[in-house]
Amino acid sequence: MSRKLPNFKPYYQHQLMAFPPTFDELIPQDHPVRIIDQVINSINIDGILDKYYKTGASSYHPLMLLKVLIYGYVSNTYSSRKLALACKENIPFMWLSGMSRPDHNTINRFRGVRLKGSLREVFNQVVILLNQEGLLSIDEVYTDGTKIEANAGKYTFVWKKSIQTNKLKMKQQLQDIWDYASVIAKKEDEKLPPEPPTSKELNKENLEAAVERINEVLGSSKKVDKKQRAKLLYIKKNFGKNLEKYDKQEEILGERNSYSKTDTDATFMRMKEDHMLNGQLKAGYNVQISTCNQFIVNYSIHPDATDTNTLKSHLEQHIESYGAAPKTLVADAGYGSQENLELLESLGTQAYVKYGMFDKQQQESHNNKKPFSSDRLFYNKELEVLICPMGQQMKSIGKVHKKTKSGFIQTYTKYQAKNCYSCPLNGSCHKSTGNRTVEINHDLIEYRDKAYQLLNSEEGIKKRKKRCHDVESVFGNIKQNHRFRRFMLKGKQKVEIEWALLAIAQNLRKKVA
C-alpha cells in the first residue's frame, strides 16, 4: 500500500524557464536600493572623479561603488569583505552594481582614498535635495554629540601628564648627578654653576651641554663612585632618545591630554557603553550632529571629549556647507557656555540652549535651598553695586579675567560687603571669616537670563520636548538598531568618511520610511 504524502506546493529546483525573471522584477518598487539609485544618480560627483587618473587601466565606476557603499551602510553591512561578497550573492547589491564584482581591496581603497575630501559635498547635495522636497530644514536644527570608539588598541595610550612626569624625573636625575659632579669638582679645585643648563628648559642642546660638562668633571677624576658612573652612562645612552620621543608625542598631543598609538587622532574618553562597568577610558571620537525631523543636516568629528568646545567648529562647518548659520539652534546644557551663547548671538541664531543650572532652577526645592547664593543677590546696574540679604551695598573692588580651555576670556567683577561681623546673618549668608566677597560674571548672567526666557516660552517648551526625540533618537538608531558602535577605519579623515556614509544612509533610510 503506497504512503499518502501531504499536499505540497510544486518544487522543481532545476526546471528551466522560458522567460527567466530579471533583477528588476525581483526587487520591489519601494525597496531602499531604488531610492539610493535615484538620489545618487541625481547628484554631481565631479569631486570624486577628479581623484582618478585620466590614463591607465580602466577602473570600476565610482557611481557604482558609492551606491554599493551607501546601501551597505543602510543594511548594516560595513565590512569591505562582506560588501564584496554581497556583490556576488545578494540580489539588491547585484542590481546596484550591475553584476560588477569589485573585490574587498577595491572597495576599501575607494572608501579610504578616493572619497577623502570629496564625500562631504555628496552629503551636502543629498541634504539640499531633501530640503527641496520639504523633508527637512537647514535653518532649524537640533544639535547633540555622542562618543564612538575608535579602531584602536585599548592599552595603547599616551598621556600628557605621564610625559610631563617623566621629564621632571629626567631633570631631577640630571640635577642629582650635577650636584654630585659639583662636589667632585670642588675637590679637584674646579667650579660648576649651581644649576645645570637643563634647569631652565629641557631640550636636546641643553641636555648635551649638561652631559658633556658632567662627563668632563667625572671622567678626569679617580674618586667617582661606580654607581654615579653607571647613572651617567645611562643618561648618555637613553635620555637623548627619550627626550626626542617625548617631543614627538607632545607634538601629536597638541591641546589634548591623551592619544592612542594605533590611531593618533583618537583621544581616550569615557564611553556610555562600559561593558566592564569600571569606567575604563577608551580611544574614541566625539561625533557632533545637527538634525531636523531626524534627518542629519550637519556633522563634525572632534578629538575633544566635551561638547562645549565643539560648537564653534561645528557651526563653521554648517556655514561652509550651506552659506549661512542656522536661524534656530536647540541644544542641551553641554553647550551652554558664555562663549557659545555669545557666538550664536553674533551669528544671528536664535539659541534655545540650556545652561548648567537651568534644570535645577525649574525645581522649587532648589530655589529654597540656597537663598543666600551669589546669583540671588540683587544687582543695581545704575549704582554698580550688589545688595546683600540685609540690604547693604556691596561695592566693586576690581575685575578678574579668566581664560577658558578654548582661550575665551571671561570677565568677573569682584564685590565686597561691609560690616559682616555685626550682621545677624553672619554664618548663614557666608562661611568666610572676613567680609563676604563674591565674583559675578554679568555678561554670562545676561546671556542666561535671555536663555531662561526663551526656553520657558511656549515655543521654547515645544523645542525642548522635540530635541530629545529628534537628535537623540538618531544616535540611538545608528548605535543600537544598526549596531554601529565602533569605527572600522583609522585616522580622523577616514573616520569622517565613515560617518558621512552613516549620515547619508540615515537620511535615505528616513526618506524611505
Coordinates of N, CA, C and O in Angstrom, one line a residue, residues 343-478:
L343 N 28.6 83.5 20.7 CA 28.8 83.2 19.3 C 27.5 83.1 18.6 O 27.4 83.6 17.5
L344 N 26.5 82.4 19.1 CA 25.2 82.2 18.5 C 24.5 83.6 18.3 O 23.9 83.8 17.3
E345 N 24.7 84.5 19.3 CA 24.1 85.8 19.2 C 24.7 86.6 18.0 O 24.1 87.3 17.3
S346 N 26.1 86.5 17.9 CA 26.8 87.2 16.9 C 26.4 86.7 15.5 O 26.5 87.4 14.5
L347 N 26.0 85.4 15.4 CA 25.7 84.8 14.1 C 24.2 85.1 13.8 O 23.7 84.7 12.7
G348 N 23.4 85.7 14.7 CA 22.0 85.9 14.5 C 21.2 84.7 14.6 O 20.1 84.6 14.1
T349 N 21.7 83.7 15.3 CA 21.0 82.4 15.6 C 20.2 82.5 16.9 O 20.7 82.8 17.9
Q350 N 18.9 82.2 16.8 CA 18.1 82.1 18.0 C 18.5 80.8 18.8 O 18.3 79.7 18.3
A351 N 19.0 81.0 19.9 CA 19.6 79.9 20.7 C 18.7 79.4 21.8 O 18.5 80.1 22.8
Y352 N 18.1 78.3 21.6 CA 17.3 77.6 22.6 C 18.3 76.6 23.3 O 18.2 75.4 23.1
V353 N 19.2 77.1 24.0 CA 20.3 76.3 24.6 C 20.3 76.4 26.1 O 20.3 77.5 26.7
K354 N 20.2 75.2 26.7 CA 20.2 75.2 28.2 C 21.6 75.6 28.7 O 22.6 75.4 28.0
Y355 N 21.7 76.0 30.0 CA 22.9 76.3 30.6 C 23.0 75.3 31.9 O 22.0 74.6 32.2
G356 N 24.1 75.4 32.5 CA 24.4 74.4 33.6 C 23.3 74.2 34.6 O 23.0 73.1 35.0
M357 N 22.8 75.3 35.2 CA 21.8 75.2 36.3 C 20.4 75.3 35.9 O 19.5 75.4 36.7
F358 N 20.1 75.2 34.6 CA 18.7 75.5 34.1 C 17.7 74.5 34.7 O 16.7 74.9 35.2
D359 N 18.0 73.2 34.6 CA 17.1 72.2 35.0 C 16.8 72.3 36.5 O 15.7 72.1 37.0
K360 N 17.9 72.6 37.3 CA 17.7 72.7 38.7 C 16.9 73.9 39.1 O 16.2 73.9 40.1
Q361 N 17.0 75.0 38.3 CA 16.3 76.2 38.6 C 14.8 76.0 38.4 O 14.0 76.8 38.9
Q362 N 14.4 74.9 37.6 CA 13.0 74.7 37.4 C 12.4 74.0 38.7 O 11.1 73.9 38.8
Q363 N 13.2 73.5 39.6 CA 12.7 72.8 40.8 C 12.6 73.8 41.9 O 13.5 74.6 42.2
E364 N 11.4 73.8 42.5 CA 11.1 74.8 43.6 C 12.0 74.5 44.8 O 12.4 75.4 45.5
S365 N 12.4 73.2 45.0 CA 13.2 72.8 46.2 C 14.6 73.5 46.0 O 15.2 73.9 47.0
H366 N 15.1 73.6 44.8 CA 16.4 74.2 44.6 C 16.3 75.7 44.9 O 17.3 76.3 45.5
N367 N 15.2 76.3 44.5 CA 15.1 77.8 44.8 C 15.1 78.1 46.3 O 15.5 79.2 46.7
N368 N 14.6 77.2 47.1 CA 14.5 77.4 48.5 C 15.8 76.9 49.3 O 16.0 77.2 50.4
K369 N 16.6 76.2 48.5 CA 17.8 75.5 49.2 C 18.9 76.5 49.5 O 19.5 76.4 50.5
K370 N 19.2 77.4 48.6 CA 20.3 78.3 48.7 C 19.9 79.8 48.6 O 20.1 80.4 47.6
P371 N 19.2 80.3 49.6 CA 18.6 81.7 49.4 C 19.7 82.8 49.4 O 19.4 83.9 49.0
F372 N 20.9 82.4 49.9 CA 21.9 83.5 50.0 C 23.0 83.3 48.9 O 24.1 83.9 49.1
S373 N 22.8 82.4 48.0 CA 23.9 82.2 46.9 C 24.1 83.5 46.1 O 23.2 84.4 46.1
S374 N 25.3 83.6 45.5 CA 25.7 84.9 44.9 C 24.8 85.3 43.7 O 24.6 86.4 43.4
D375 N 24.2 84.2 43.0 CA 23.3 84.5 41.9 C 21.9 85.1 42.4 O 21.1 85.5 41.5
R376 N 21.7 85.0 43.7 CA 20.4 85.6 44.2 C 20.5 87.0 44.6 O 19.5 87.6 45.0
L377 N 21.7 87.5 44.7 CA 21.9 88.9 45.1 C 21.4 89.9 44.1 O 21.7 89.7 42.9
F378 N 20.7 90.9 44.5 CA 20.1 91.9 43.6 C 21.2 92.8 43.1 O 22.1 93.3 43.9
Y379 N 21.2 93.1 41.8 CA 22.2 93.9 41.2 C 21.6 95.2 40.7 O 20.7 95.3 40.0
N380 N 22.2 96.3 41.3 CA 21.7 97.7 40.9 C 22.7 98.2 39.8 O 23.8 98.5 40.1
K381 N 22.2 98.1 38.6 CA 23.1 98.4 37.5 C 23.5 99.9 37.5 O 24.7 100.2 37.1
E382 N 22.6 100.8 37.9 CA 22.9 102.2 37.9 C 24.0 102.6 38.9 O 25.0 103.3 38.6
L383 N 23.9 102.0 40.1 CA 24.9 102.3 41.1 C 26.1 101.4 41.0 O 27.1 101.6 41.7
E384 N 26.0 100.3 40.2 CA 27.1 99.3 40.1 C 27.4 98.7 41.4 O 28.6 98.6 41.8
V385 N 26.4 98.2 42.1 CA 26.5 97.6 43.4 C 25.6 96.4 43.5 O 24.6 96.3 42.8
L386 N 26.0 95.4 44.3 CA 25.1 94.3 44.7 C 24.5 94.7 46.1 O 25.1 95.4 46.9
I387 N 23.3 94.2 46.3 CA 22.6 94.4 47.5 C 22.6 93.0 48.3 O 22.1 92.0 47.8
C388 N 23.2 93.1 49.5 CA 23.3 91.8 50.3 C 22.0 91.5 50.9 O 21.1 92.3 50.9
P389 N 21.8 90.3 51.5 CA 20.5 89.9 52.1 C 20.0 90.8 53.2 O 18.8 90.9 53.4
M390 N 20.9 91.6 53.8 CA 20.5 92.6 54.8 C 20.2 94.0 54.3 O 19.9 94.9 55.0
G391 N 20.3 94.1 52.9 CA 20.0 95.4 52.3 C 21.2 96.3 52.2 O 21.1 97.5 51.7
Q392 N 22.4 95.9 52.6 CA 23.6 96.7 52.5 C 24.2 96.6 51.1 O 24.1 95.6 50.4
Q393 N 24.9 97.7 50.7 CA 25.5 97.7 49.4 C 26.9 97.0 49.4 O 27.7 97.2 50.3
M394 N 27.1 96.1 48.4 CA 28.4 95.5 48.2 C 29.1 96.2 47.0 O 28.6 96.0 45.8
K395 N 30.1 97.0 47.2 CA 30.7 97.8 46.1 C 31.8 97.0 45.4 O 32.4 96.0 45.9
S396 N 32.0 97.4 44.1 CA 33.0 96.7 43.3 C 34.4 97.1 43.8 O 34.7 98.2 44.1
I397 N 35.3 96.0 43.8 CA 36.6 96.2 44.3 C 37.6 95.8 43.2 O 38.8 95.7 43.4
G398 N 37.1 95.6 42.0 CA 38.0 95.3 40.9 C 37.4 94.2 39.9 O 36.3 93.7 40.2
K399 N 38.2 93.9 38.9 CA 37.8 92.9 37.9 C 38.8 91.8 37.8 O 40.0 92.0 38.0
V400 N 38.3 90.6 37.5 CA 39.2 89.4 37.3 C 38.9 88.8 35.9 O 37.8 88.7 35.6
H401 N 40.0 88.5 35.2 CA 39.9 87.9 33.9 C 40.3 86.5 33.9 O 41.4 86.2 34.4
K402 N 39.5 85.6 33.4 CA 39.8 84.2 33.4 C 39.7 83.6 32.0 O 38.8 84.0 31.3
K403 N 40.7 82.8 31.7 CA 40.7 82.2 30.3 C 40.2 80.8 30.4 O 40.7 80.0 31.2
T404 N 39.3 80.4 29.5 CA 38.8 79.0 29.4 C 39.8 78.2 28.6 O 40.8 78.7 28.0
K405 N 39.5 76.9 28.5 CA 40.4 76.0 27.8 C 40.5 76.3 26.3 O 41.6 76.2 25.7
S406 N 39.5 76.9 25.8 CA 39.5 77.3 24.3 C 40.1 78.6 24.1 O 40.3 79.1 22.9
G407 N 40.5 79.3 25.2 CA 41.2 80.6 25.0 C 40.2 81.8 25.2 O 40.6 83.0 25.0
F408 N 39.0 81.5 25.5 CA 38.0 82.6 25.6 C 38.2 83.3 26.9 O 38.4 82.7 28.0
I409 N 38.1 84.7 26.9 CA 38.3 85.5 28.1 C 37.0 85.8 28.8 O 36.1 86.4 28.1
Q410 N 36.8 85.4 30.0 CA 35.6 85.8 30.8 C 36.0 86.9 31.8 O 37.1 86.8 32.4
T411 N 35.1 87.9 32.0 CA 35.4 89.0 32.9 C 34.5 88.9 34.1 O 33.2 88.8 34.0
Y412 N 35.0 88.8 35.3 CA 34.3 88.8 36.6 C 34.5 90.0 37.3 O 35.7 90.5 37.4
T413 N 33.5 90.6 37.9 CA 33.6 91.8 38.8 C 33.5 91.3 40.2 O 32.6 90.5 40.6
K414 N 34.5 91.8 41.0 CA 34.5 91.4 42.5 C 33.8 92.4 43.3 O 34.0 93.7 43.1
Y415 N 33.0 91.9 44.2 CA 32.2 92.8 45.1 C 32.5 92.4 46.5 O 32.6 91.2 46.8
Q416 N 32.6 93.4 47.4 CA 32.8 93.1 48.8 C 31.8 93.8 49.7 O 31.5 95.0 49.5
A417 N 31.3 93.0 50.7 CA 30.4 93.6 51.7 C 31.1 94.4 52.8 O 32.4 94.3 52.9
K418 N 30.4 95.1 53.6 CA 30.9 95.8 54.8 C 30.2 95.4 56.1 O 29.0 95.1 56.0
N419 N 30.9 95.4 57.2 CA 30.3 95.2 58.5 C 29.6 93.8 58.6 O 28.5 93.7 59.1
C420 N 30.3 92.8 58.0 CA 29.7 91.4 58.2 C 29.8 90.9 59.6 O 29.1 90.0 60.0
Y421 N 30.8 91.5 60.4 CA 31.0 91.0 61.8 C 29.7 91.2 62.6 O 29.4 90.3 63.4
S422 N 29.1 92.3 62.5 CA 27.9 92.6 63.4 C 26.6 92.2 62.7 O 25.5 92.4 63.3
C423 N 26.6 91.6 61.5 CA 25.4 91.2 60.8 C 24.8 90.0 61.5 O 25.4 89.0 61.7
P424 N 23.4 90.0 61.7 CA 22.8 88.8 62.3 C 22.8 87.6 61.4 O 22.5 86.5 61.9
L425 N 23.0 87.8 60.1 CA 23.0 86.6 59.1 C 24.4 86.1 59.0 O 24.6 85.1 58.2
N426 N 25.4 86.6 59.7 CA 26.8 86.1 59.6 C 26.8 84.7 60.0 O 26.4 84.3 61.1
G427 N 27.4 83.8 59.1 CA 27.4 82.4 59.3 C 26.4 81.7 58.5 O 26.6 80.5 58.1
S428 N 25.3 82.3 58.2 CA 24.2 81.7 57.3 C 24.4 82.2 55.9 O 24.3 81.5 54.9
C429 N 24.8 83.5 55.8 CA 24.9 84.2 54.5 C 26.2 83.6 53.8 O 26.2 83.4 52.6
H430 N 27.3 83.5 54.6 CA 28.6 83.0 54.0 C 29.4 82.4 55.1 O 29.1 82.6 56.3
K431 N 30.4 81.7 54.8 CA 31.2 81.0 55.8 C 32.6 81.6 56.0 O 33.4 81.1 56.8
S432 N 33.0 82.6 55.2 CA 34.3 83.2 55.3 C 34.4 84.0 56.6 O 33.5 84.4 57.2
T433 N 35.7 84.2 57.1 CA 35.9 84.8 58.4 C 35.8 86.3 58.3 O 35.4 87.0 59.2
G434 N 36.1 86.9 57.1 CA 36.1 88.4 56.9 C 34.8 88.8 56.3 O 33.8 88.1 56.3
N435 N 34.8 90.0 55.7 CA 33.6 90.4 54.9 C 33.4 89.6 53.7 O 34.4 89.2 53.0
R436 N 32.2 89.4 53.3 CA 31.9 88.5 52.2 C 32.4 89.1 50.9 O 32.1 90.3 50.6
T437 N 33.0 88.3 50.0 CA 33.5 88.7 48.7 C 32.9 87.8 47.7 O 33.0 86.5 47.9
V438 N 32.4 88.3 46.6 CA 31.8 87.4 45.5 C 32.3 87.9 44.2 O 32.7 89.1 44.0
E439 N 32.4 87.0 43.2 CA 32.8 87.3 41.8 C 31.6 87.1 40.9 O 31.0 86.0 41.0
I440 N 31.2 88.1 40.2 CA 30.0 88.0 39.3 C 30.4 88.2 37.9 O 31.0 89.2 37.6
N441 N 29.9 87.3 37.0 CA 30.1 87.5 35.5 C 28.8 88.0 35.0 O 27.9 87.3 34.7
H442 N 28.7 89.3 34.8 CA 27.4 90.0 34.4 C 27.1 89.6 33.0 O 25.9 89.4 32.7
D443 N 28.1 89.4 32.1 CA 27.8 89.0 30.7 C 27.1 87.6 30.7 O 26.1 87.4 30.0
L444 N 27.7 86.7 31.5 CA 27.1 85.4 31.5 C 25.7 85.4 32.1 O 24.8 84.7 31.6
I445 N 25.5 86.1 33.1 CA 24.2 86.2 33.7 C 23.1 86.8 32.7 O 22.0 86.3 32.6
E446 N 23.6 87.7 32.0 CA 22.6 88.3 31.0 C 22.3 87.3 29.9 O 21.1 87.2 29.5
Y447 N 23.3 86.6 29.4 CA 23.0 85.5 28.4 C 22.1 84.4 29.0 O 21.2 83.9 28.3
R448 N 22.3 84.1 30.2 CA 21.5 83.0 30.9 C 20.1 83.5 31.1 O 19.1 82.7 30.9
D449 N 19.9 84.8 31.4 CA 18.5 85.3 31.6 C 17.8 85.3 30.3 O 16.6 84.9 30.2
K450 N 18.5 85.6 29.2 CA 17.8 85.6 27.8 C 17.5 84.1 27.5 O 16.4 83.8 27.0
A451 N 18.4 83.2 27.8 CA 18.1 81.8 27.5 C 17.0 81.3 28.4 O 16.1 80.5 27.9
Y452 N 16.9 81.7 29.6 CA 15.8 81.3 30.5 C 14.5 81.7 30.0 O 13.5 80.9 29.9
Q453 N 14.4 82.9 29.5 CA 13.1 83.4 28.9 C 12.7 82.7 27.7 O 11.6 82.3 27.5
L454 N 13.7 82.4 26.8 CA 13.4 81.7 25.6 C 13.0 80.3 25.8 O 12.0 79.8 25.3
L455 N 13.7 79.6 26.7 CA 13.5 78.2 27.0 C 12.1 78.0 27.7 O 11.5 76.9 27.5
N456 N 11.7 79.0 28.4 CA 10.4 78.8 29.1 C 9.2 79.5 28.4 O 8.1 79.5 28.9
S457 N 9.5 80.0 27.2 CA 8.4 80.5 26.3 C 7.6 79.3 25.8 O 8.1 78.1 25.8
E458 N 6.5 79.5 25.2 CA 5.7 78.4 24.6 C 6.5 77.7 23.5 O 6.5 76.5 23.4
E459 N 7.1 78.5 22.7 CA 7.9 77.9 21.6 C 9.1 77.1 22.1 O 9.5 76.1 21.7
G460 N 9.7 77.7 23.2 CA 10.9 77.1 23.8 C 10.6 75.7 24.4 O 11.3 74.8 24.3
I461 N 9.4 75.6 25.1 CA 9.0 74.4 25.7 C 8.8 73.3 24.6 O 9.2 72.1 24.8
K462 N 8.2 73.7 23.5 CA 8.0 72.8 22.4 C 9.3 72.2 21.8 O 9.5 71.0 21.6
K463 N 10.2 73.2 21.7 CA 11.5 72.7 21.1 C 12.3 71.9 22.1 O 13.0 71.0 21.7
R464 N 12.2 72.2 23.4 CA 12.9 71.3 24.4 C 12.4 69.9 24.3 O 13.1 69.0 24.5
K465 N 11.1 69.8 24.2 CA 10.5 68.5 24.1 C 10.9 67.7 22.8 O 11.1 66.5 22.9
K466 N 10.9 68.5 21.7 CA 11.2 67.8 20.5 C 12.7 67.4 20.4 O 13.0 66.4 19.7
R467 N 13.6 68.2 21.0 CA 15.0 67.9 20.9 C 15.3 66.4 21.3 O 16.1 65.8 20.6
C468 N 14.7 65.9 22.3 CA 15.0 64.6 22.8 C 14.8 63.5 21.7 O 15.6 62.6 21.5
H469 N 13.6 63.6 21.1 CA 13.3 62.6 20.1 C 13.7 62.9 18.7 O 13.5 62.1 17.7
D470 N 14.3 64.1 18.5 CA 14.8 64.5 17.1 C 16.2 64.1 17.0 O 16.5 63.3 16.1
V471 N 17.1 64.6 17.8 CA 18.5 64.3 17.6 C 19.0 63.1 18.3 O 19.8 62.3 17.8
E472 N 18.5 62.9 19.6 CA 19.0 61.7 20.3 C 18.6 60.4 19.7 O 19.3 59.4 19.8
S473 N 17.4 60.4 19.1 CA 16.9 59.1 18.5 C 17.7 58.7 17.3 O 17.8 57.6 17.0
V474 N 18.3 59.7 16.7 CA 19.2 59.4 15.5 C 20.4 58.6 16.0 O 20.8 57.6 15.4
F475 N 21.1 59.1 17.1 CA 22.2 58.3 17.6 C 21.7 56.9 18.1 O 22.4 56.0 17.9
G476 N 20.6 56.9 18.7 CA 20.1 55.6 19.2 C 19.8 54.6 18.0 O 20.1 53.4 18.1
N477 N 19.3 55.1 16.9 CA 19.0 54.3 15.8 C 20.3 53.8 15.2 O 20.4 52.6 14.8
I478 N 21.3 54.6 15.0 CA 22.6 54.2 14.4 C 23.4 53.2 15.4 O 23.9 52.2 14.9

